[in-house]
């Protein structure tokens, strides 16, 4: 499969999707600076490959929070998947399950947790917490009952970052049934349903107690915040700037990752990253900088235009590129990538 197929995914999606849907997926906050810098930051990473290493058999299997996966590349949570393709999360889940990967499901998903789980995919739930935390309990209970293996708390969104053109345009062409199907009817109109402005470390422990699941803090860019999350009970920290959709000019995840990995080097907490990853070589850079897993956000959505087949084709391509990059770097296993970065992206 030519790399040009991957490089052309967004253009094909733009030609196929209603303009407001494409804009919704593609947009970044403000001037789009953070969105645009993310991919370039991965390209700034340089490798120091090993030689004279037997790379006949290269394995991508890994384990995250106790779940064995066949690949360290997961699917990040994104909403409006059914606006991109009628099968939405189910197509994404089937392709991810076939790849042996992990899917993180948005709390705003347009498919039920039970239907997603029925595909056999390993999955986590992403959540925002409302001002009245008790309003989140029915959603959490449904996810636990359907077999979610972890809860991912988005910590970088006390308010939704503004962008132009106005985000409300998407609702002119999208069926409201394509989102938030796992919430109780009338949830959004209840007092206290708005996003919490007082989110704090105690919420990580609250989620763990209420669900009995490991909790991941997603949206961390600072080493001191990563430390606070782990001290508060987070099992993992997810380095992310929300795809550049929140605070514009927030640092690229590739540049924030090394300091967070160093800060947590003596802890049991895992570290993940997303933002601008577009190839298997980018994934090798993420692993080399210390990430335990890397997640793709927009790219699987562009591939979803072609349904399960498109997502599966993308995952096959990223896997093939990662295997080749690992061979050329002298790595046989995911853990071997930890010492092949010679020049990380400058902070």
GROMACS .gro file of N, CA, C and O in nm, residues 26 35 39 56 68 88 106 115 121 130 143 154 209 269 289 291 296 310 313 343:
model
   80
   26UNK      N    1  -1.149   1.877   1.160
   26UNK     CA    2  -1.019   1.933   1.127
   26UNK      C    3  -0.978   2.052   1.212
   26UNK      O    4  -0.859   2.080   1.227
   35UNK      N    5  -0.249   2.290   1.671
   35UNK     CA    6  -0.284   2.181   1.580
   35UNK      C    7  -0.176   2.162   1.474
   35UNK      O    8  -0.131   2.050   1.447
   39UNK      N    9   0.244   1.777   1.427
   39UNK     CA   10   0.309   1.682   1.337
   39UNK      C   11   0.455   1.717   1.315
   39UNK      O   12   0.543   1.629   1.312
   56UNK      N   13   1.514  -1.035   1.281
   56UNK     CA   14   1.435  -1.128   1.200
   56UNK      C   15   1.290  -1.129   1.246
   56UNK      O   16   1.196  -1.122   1.164
   68UNK      N   17  -0.326  -0.703   2.750
   68UNK     CA   18  -0.228  -0.734   2.646
   68UNK      C   19  -0.284  -0.693   2.510
   68UNK      O   20  -0.399  -0.724   2.475
   88UNK      N   21  -2.003   0.424   1.224
   88UNK     CA   22  -1.939   0.497   1.332
   88UNK      C   23  -1.846   0.416   1.419
   88UNK      O   24  -1.754   0.349   1.372
  106UNK      N   25  -1.538   0.781   2.323
  106UNK     CA   26  -1.584   0.910   2.374
  106UNK      C   27  -1.713   0.893   2.453
  106UNK      O   28  -1.802   0.815   2.414
  115UNK      N   29  -2.305  -0.230   2.237
  115UNK     CA   30  -2.280  -0.265   2.098
  115UNK      C   31  -2.131  -0.257   2.064
  115UNK      O   32  -2.079  -0.341   1.990
  121UNK      N   33  -1.367  -0.564   2.093
  121UNK     CA   34  -1.254  -0.473   2.107
  121UNK      C   35  -1.222  -0.448   2.254
  121UNK      O   36  -1.312  -0.446   2.339
  130UNK      N   37  -1.915   1.652   3.510
  130UNK     CA   38  -2.002   1.770   3.524
  130UNK      C   39  -1.982   1.834   3.662
  130UNK      O   40  -1.922   1.776   3.753
  143UNK      N   41  -2.081   0.194   3.142
  143UNK     CA   42  -1.951   0.156   3.086
  143UNK      C   43  -1.892   0.037   3.160
  143UNK      O   44  -1.840  -0.057   3.098
  154UNK      N   45  -1.067   1.344   3.085
  154UNK     CA   46  -1.010   1.458   3.013
  154UNK      C   47  -0.997   1.575   3.111
  154UNK      O   48  -1.098   1.622   3.165
  209UNK      N   49  -1.269   0.504   4.277
  209UNK     CA   50  -1.354   0.442   4.379
  209UNK      C   51  -1.490   0.405   4.323
  209UNK      O   52  -1.545   0.299   4.354
  269UNK      N   53   0.336   0.437   3.719
  269UNK     CA   54   0.239   0.495   3.625
  269UNK      C   55   0.288   0.483   3.482
  269UNK      O   56   0.407   0.499   3.453
  289UNK      N   57   1.081   0.823   2.295
  289UNK     CA   58   1.078   0.930   2.395
  289UNK      C   59   1.018   0.884   2.527
  289UNK      O   60   1.011   0.963   2.622
  291UNK      N   61   0.702   0.692   2.569
  291UNK     CA   62   0.560   0.660   2.579
  291UNK      C   63   0.540   0.509   2.582
  291UNK      O   64   0.609   0.434   2.512
  296UNK      N   65  -0.386   0.761   1.796
  296UNK     CA   66  -0.419   0.838   1.677
  296UNK      C   67  -0.560   0.893   1.691
  296UNK      O   68  -0.651   0.820   1.731
  310UNK      N   69  -1.150   0.100   0.566
  310UNK     CA   70  -1.055   0.210   0.567
  310UNK      C   71  -0.974   0.216   0.695
  310UNK      O   72  -0.852   0.236   0.691
  313UNK      N   73  -0.730  -0.069   0.696
  313UNK     CA   74  -0.620  -0.045   0.603
  313UNK      C   75  -0.519   0.053   0.664
  313UNK      O   76  -0.398   0.033   0.651
  343UNK      N   77   1.804   1.266   1.948
  343UNK     CA   78   1.780   1.410   1.960
  343UNK      C   79   1.631   1.434   1.966
  343UNK      O   80   1.564   1.441   1.863
   0.00000   0.00000   0.00000
